[in-house]
Tab-separated table of C-alpha atoms in Angstrom:
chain	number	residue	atom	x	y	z
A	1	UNK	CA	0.000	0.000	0.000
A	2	UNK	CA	1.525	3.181	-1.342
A	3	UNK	CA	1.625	6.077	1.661
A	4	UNK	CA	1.844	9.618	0.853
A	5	UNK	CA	4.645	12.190	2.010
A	6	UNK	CA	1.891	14.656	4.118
A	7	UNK	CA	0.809	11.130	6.032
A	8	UNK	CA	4.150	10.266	7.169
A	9	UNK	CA	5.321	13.335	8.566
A	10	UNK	CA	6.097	13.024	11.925
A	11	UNK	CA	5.290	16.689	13.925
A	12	UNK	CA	8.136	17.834	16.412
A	13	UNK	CA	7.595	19.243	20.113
A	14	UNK	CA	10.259	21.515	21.680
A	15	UNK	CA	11.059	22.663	25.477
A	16	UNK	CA	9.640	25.849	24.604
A	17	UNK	CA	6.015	24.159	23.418
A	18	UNK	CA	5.788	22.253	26.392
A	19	UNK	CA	6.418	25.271	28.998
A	20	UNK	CA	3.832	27.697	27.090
A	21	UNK	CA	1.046	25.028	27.265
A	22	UNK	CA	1.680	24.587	30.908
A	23	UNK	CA	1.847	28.244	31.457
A	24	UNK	CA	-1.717	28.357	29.133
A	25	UNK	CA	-3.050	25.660	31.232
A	26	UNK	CA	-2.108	27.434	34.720
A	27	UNK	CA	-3.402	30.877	33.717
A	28	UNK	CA	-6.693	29.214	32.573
A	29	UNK	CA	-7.060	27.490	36.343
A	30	UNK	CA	-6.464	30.884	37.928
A	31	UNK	CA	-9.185	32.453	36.036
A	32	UNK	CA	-11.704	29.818	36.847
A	33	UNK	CA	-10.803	29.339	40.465
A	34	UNK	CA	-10.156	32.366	42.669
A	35	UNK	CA	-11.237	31.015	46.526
A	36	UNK	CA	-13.056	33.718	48.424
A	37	UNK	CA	-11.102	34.647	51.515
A	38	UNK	CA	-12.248	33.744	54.807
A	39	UNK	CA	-12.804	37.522	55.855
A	40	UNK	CA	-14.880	38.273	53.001
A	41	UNK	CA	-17.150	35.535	53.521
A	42	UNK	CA	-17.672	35.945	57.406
A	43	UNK	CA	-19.995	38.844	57.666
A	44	UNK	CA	-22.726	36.642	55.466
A	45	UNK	CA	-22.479	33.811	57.483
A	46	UNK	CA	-22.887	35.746	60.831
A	47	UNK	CA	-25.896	37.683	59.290
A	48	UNK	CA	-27.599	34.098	58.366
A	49	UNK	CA	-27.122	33.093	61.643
A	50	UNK	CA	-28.639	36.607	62.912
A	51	UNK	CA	-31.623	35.446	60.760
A	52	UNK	CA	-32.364	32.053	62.310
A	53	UNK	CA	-31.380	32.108	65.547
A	54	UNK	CA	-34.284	32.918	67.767
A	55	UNK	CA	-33.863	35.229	70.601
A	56	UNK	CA	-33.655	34.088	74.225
A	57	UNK	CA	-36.262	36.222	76.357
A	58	UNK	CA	-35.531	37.376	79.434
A	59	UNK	CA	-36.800	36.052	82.615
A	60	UNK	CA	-36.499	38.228	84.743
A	61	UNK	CA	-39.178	40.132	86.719
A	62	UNK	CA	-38.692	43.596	85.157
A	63	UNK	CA	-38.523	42.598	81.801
A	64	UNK	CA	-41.461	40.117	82.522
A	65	UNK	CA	-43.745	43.452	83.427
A	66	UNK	CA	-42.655	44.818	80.342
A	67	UNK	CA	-43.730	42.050	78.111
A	68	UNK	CA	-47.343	42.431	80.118
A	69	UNK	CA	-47.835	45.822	79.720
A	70	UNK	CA	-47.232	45.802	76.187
A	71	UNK	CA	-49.342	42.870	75.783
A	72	UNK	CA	-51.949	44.827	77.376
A	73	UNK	CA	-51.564	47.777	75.302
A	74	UNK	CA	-52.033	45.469	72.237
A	75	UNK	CA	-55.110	43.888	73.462
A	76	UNK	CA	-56.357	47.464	74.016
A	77	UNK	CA	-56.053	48.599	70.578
A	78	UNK	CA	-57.520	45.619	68.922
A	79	UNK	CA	-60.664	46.564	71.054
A	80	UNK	CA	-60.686	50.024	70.321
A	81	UNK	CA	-60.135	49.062	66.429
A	82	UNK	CA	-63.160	46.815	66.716
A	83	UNK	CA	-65.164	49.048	69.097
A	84	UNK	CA	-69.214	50.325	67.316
A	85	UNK	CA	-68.578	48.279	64.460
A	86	UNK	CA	-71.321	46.159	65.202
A	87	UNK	CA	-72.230	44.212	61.286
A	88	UNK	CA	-76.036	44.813	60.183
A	89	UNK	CA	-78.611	42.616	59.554
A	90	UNK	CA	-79.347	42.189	56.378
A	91	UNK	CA	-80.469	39.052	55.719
A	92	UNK	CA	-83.956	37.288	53.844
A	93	UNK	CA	-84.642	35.764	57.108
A	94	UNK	CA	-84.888	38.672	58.890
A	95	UNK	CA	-86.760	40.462	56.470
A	96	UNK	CA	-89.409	37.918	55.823
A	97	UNK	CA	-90.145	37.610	59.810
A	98	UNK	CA	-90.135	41.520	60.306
A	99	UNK	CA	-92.401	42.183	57.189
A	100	UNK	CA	-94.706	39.413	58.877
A	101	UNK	CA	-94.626	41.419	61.766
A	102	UNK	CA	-94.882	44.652	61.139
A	103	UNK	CA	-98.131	43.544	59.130
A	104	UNK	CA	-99.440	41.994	61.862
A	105	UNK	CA	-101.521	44.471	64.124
A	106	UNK	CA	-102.362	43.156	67.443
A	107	UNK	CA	-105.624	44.114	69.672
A	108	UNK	CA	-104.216	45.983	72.836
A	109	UNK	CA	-106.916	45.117	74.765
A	110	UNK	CA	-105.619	41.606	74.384
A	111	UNK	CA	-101.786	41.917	74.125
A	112	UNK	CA	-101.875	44.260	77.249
A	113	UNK	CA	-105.044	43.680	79.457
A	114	UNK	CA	-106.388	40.181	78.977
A	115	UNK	CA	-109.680	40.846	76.767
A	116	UNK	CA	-110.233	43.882	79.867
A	117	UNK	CA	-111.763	46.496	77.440
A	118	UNK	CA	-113.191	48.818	80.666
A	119	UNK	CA	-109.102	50.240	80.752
A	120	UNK	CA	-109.044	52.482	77.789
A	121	UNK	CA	-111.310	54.013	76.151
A	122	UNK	CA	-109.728	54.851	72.923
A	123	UNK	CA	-106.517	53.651	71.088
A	124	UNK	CA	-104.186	55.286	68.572
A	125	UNK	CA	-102.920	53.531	65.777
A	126	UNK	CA	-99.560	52.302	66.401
A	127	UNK	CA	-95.897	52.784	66.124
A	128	UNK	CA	-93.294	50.024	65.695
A	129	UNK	CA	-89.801	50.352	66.281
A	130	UNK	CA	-86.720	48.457	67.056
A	131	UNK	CA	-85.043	49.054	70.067
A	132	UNK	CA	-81.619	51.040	69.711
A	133	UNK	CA	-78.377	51.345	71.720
A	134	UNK	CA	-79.686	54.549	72.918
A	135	UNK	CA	-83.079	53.941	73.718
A	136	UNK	CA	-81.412	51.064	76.232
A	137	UNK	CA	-78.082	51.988	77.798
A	138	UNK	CA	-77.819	53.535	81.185
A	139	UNK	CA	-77.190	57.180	80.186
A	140	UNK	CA	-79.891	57.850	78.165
A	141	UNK	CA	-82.895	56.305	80.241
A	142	UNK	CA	-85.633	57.050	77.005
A	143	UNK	CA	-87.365	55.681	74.296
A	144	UNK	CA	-87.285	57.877	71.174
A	145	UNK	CA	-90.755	58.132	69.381
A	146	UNK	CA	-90.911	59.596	66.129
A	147	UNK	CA	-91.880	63.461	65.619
A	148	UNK	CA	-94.281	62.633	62.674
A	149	UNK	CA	-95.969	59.408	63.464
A	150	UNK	CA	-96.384	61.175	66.902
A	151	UNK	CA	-98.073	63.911	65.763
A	152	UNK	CA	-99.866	62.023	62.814
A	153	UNK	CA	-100.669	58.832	65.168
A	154	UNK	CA	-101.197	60.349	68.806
A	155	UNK	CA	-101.901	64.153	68.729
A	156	UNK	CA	-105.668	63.649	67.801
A	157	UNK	CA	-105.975	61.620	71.520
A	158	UNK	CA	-104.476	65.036	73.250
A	159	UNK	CA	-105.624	67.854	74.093
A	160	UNK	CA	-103.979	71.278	73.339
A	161	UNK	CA	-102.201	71.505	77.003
A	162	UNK	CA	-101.339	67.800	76.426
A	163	UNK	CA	-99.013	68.203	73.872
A	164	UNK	CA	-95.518	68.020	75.078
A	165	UNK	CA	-93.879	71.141	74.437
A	166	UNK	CA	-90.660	71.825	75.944
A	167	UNK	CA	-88.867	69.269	78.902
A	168	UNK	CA	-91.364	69.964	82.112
A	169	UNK	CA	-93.434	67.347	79.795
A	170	UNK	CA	-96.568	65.638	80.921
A	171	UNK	CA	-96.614	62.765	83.460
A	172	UNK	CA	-98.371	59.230	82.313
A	173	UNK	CA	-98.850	55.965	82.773
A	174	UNK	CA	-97.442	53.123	81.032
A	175	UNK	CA	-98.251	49.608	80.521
A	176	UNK	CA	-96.407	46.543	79.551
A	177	UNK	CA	-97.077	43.059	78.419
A	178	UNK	CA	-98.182	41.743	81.523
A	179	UNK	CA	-100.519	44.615	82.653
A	180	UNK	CA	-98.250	46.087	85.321
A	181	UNK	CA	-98.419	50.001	84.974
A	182	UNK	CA	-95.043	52.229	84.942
A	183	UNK	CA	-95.204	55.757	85.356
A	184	UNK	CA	-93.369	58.263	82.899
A	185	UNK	CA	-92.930	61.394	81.467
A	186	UNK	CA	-94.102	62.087	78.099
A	187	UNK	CA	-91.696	65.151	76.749
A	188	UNK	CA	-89.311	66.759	73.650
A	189	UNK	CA	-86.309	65.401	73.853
A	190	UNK	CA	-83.932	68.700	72.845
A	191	UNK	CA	-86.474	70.474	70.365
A	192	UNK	CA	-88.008	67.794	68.011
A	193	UNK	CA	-87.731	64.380	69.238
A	194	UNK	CA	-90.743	62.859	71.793
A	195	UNK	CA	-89.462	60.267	74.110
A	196	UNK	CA	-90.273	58.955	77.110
A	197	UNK	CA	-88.176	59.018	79.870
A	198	UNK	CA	-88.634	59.406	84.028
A	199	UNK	CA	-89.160	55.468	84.584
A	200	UNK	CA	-88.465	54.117	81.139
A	201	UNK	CA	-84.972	52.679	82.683
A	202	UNK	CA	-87.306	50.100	85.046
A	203	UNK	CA	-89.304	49.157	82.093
A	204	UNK	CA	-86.185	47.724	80.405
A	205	UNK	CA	-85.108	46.133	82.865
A	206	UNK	CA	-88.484	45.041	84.520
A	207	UNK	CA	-88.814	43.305	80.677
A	208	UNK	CA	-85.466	42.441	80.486
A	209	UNK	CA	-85.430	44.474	76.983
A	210	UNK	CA	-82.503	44.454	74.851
A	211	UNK	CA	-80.861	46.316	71.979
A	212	UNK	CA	-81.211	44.924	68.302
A	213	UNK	CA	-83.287	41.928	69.743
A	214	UNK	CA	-86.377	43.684	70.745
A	215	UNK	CA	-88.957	45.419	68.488
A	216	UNK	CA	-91.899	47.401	70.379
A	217	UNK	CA	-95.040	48.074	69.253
A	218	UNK	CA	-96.784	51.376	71.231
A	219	UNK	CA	-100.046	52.694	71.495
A	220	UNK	CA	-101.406	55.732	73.361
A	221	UNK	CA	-104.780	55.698	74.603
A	222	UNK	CA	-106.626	58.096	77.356
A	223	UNK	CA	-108.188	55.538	80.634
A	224	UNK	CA	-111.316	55.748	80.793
A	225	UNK	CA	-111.774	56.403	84.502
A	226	UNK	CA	-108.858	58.610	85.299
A	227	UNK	CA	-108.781	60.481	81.810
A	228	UNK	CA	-105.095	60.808	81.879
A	229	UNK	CA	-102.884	59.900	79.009
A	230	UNK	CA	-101.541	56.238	79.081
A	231	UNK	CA	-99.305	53.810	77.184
A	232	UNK	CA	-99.403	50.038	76.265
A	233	UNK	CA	-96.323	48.818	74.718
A	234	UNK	CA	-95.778	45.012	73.545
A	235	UNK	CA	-92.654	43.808	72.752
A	236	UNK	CA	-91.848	40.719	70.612
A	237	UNK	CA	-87.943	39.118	70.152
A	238	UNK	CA	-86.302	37.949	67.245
A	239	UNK	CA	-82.843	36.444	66.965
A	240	UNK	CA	-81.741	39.613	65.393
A	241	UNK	CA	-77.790	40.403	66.435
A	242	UNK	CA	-77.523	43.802	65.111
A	243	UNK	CA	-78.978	46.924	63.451
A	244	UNK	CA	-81.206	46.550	60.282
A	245	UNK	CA	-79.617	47.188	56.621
A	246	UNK	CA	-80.941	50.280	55.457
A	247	UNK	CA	-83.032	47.936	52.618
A	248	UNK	CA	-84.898	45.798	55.528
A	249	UNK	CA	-85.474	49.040	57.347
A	250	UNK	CA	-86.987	50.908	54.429
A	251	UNK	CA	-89.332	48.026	53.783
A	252	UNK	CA	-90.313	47.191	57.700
A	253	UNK	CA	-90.411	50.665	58.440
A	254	UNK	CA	-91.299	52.622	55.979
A	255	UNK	CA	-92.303	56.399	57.797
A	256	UNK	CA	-89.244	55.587	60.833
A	257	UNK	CA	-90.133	59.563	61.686
């Protein structure tokens, strides 16, 4: 087999080839390995460990009082976050049961005095309402009526030195569910609001009444042996938690005033 010249030339290395490659090869590892010194590389490890190590508390009694009072102060200002936002009621529920209700209009004579029809002689027509955190807590001590259904509803029963005026108001007598009679004062509250106040506080809690939970239906009527002015008031619960949403309020009560 005939060989050419090119395949049998044999290639020749020198001293000088072999100490460039090596210095080629040794440059090469320096650029692809450069070790990070051990004082550049400290600060990140102590900062980890910064990160994950948890903190011993102290136990002693000073900074013990510490921890309470600021533990206190926290639970403070989640109650004051939370504090008057009670959630409304706004659901079908409650709206079906208070439209039954306020459809529903009950005889006096037998929600208040047993079929006894010799106690009043004449009834208005009356006004519903649900009781509010005002018309229950301890500094208020009244139930606000409202100006126009009062004057609409009630004003026809009085006469013209009956009609409560300014704050001396006009003394009556109220009744509750069970008969008993409460006296009160029938009078403005401030310049246009009727309430009645003077003995209202022992009616709430005499019927164990409660905000939200307890809706009222009032009548006034004049007693037909005395004369005077009275009240009856009936009050019915419902598993309601909160105020009504303005859209069960507009349909239950429709004239609020």
């Amino acid at each position: 087999m005939v060989t050419s010249k090119e395949e049998t030339t044999s290639v020749v290395i020198t001293q000088e080839d072999r100490e460039a490659a090596e210095t080629l090869i040794k440059l090469s590892q320096d650029t692809r390995y450069q070790p990070v010194e051990e004082e550049d590389a400290a600060p990140s490890s102590t900062l980890l460990l910064q990160q994950v190590t948890p903190q011993k508390s102290c136990s002693c009694k000073k900074c013990k009082a510490k921890e309470k009072q600021h533990s206190k102060k926290d639970d403070k200002i989640s109650m004051e976050s939370t504090k008057g936002k009670t959630e409304v009621d706004d659901t079908e529920e409650t709206l079906m049961i208070l439209q039954e209700w306020s459809h529903t209009k009950p005889d006096p004579v037998e929600k208040i005095f047993s079929g006894d029809a010799d106690v009043a002689e004449l009834f208005s027509e009356p006004i519903k309402k649900q009781l509010t955190m005002s018309d229950v807590e301890n500094g208020q001590c009244r139930l606000m009526l409202g100006k126009q259904q009062v004057q609409k509803k009630m004003h026809p029963l009085l006469e013209h030195s009956e009609i409560p005026l300014g704050t001396e108001g006009l003394d009556v007598s109220v009744y509750g569910s069970n008969g008993e009679v409460q006296t009160m004062k029938f009078k403005m509250w401030g310049e246009d609001t009727p309430v009645l106040t003077s003995g209202w506080k022992d009616f709430v809690d005499k019927y164990d009444l409660e905000k939200h939970r307890d809706f009222l239906t009032i009548w006034m009527f004049r007693h037909r042996v005395t004369r005077g002015i009275c009240f009856a008031i009936d009050s019915t619960s419902f598993s309601v938690t909160g105020p009504l949403s303005s859209r069960i309020s507009k349909s239950v009560f429709p004239n609020p005033n």
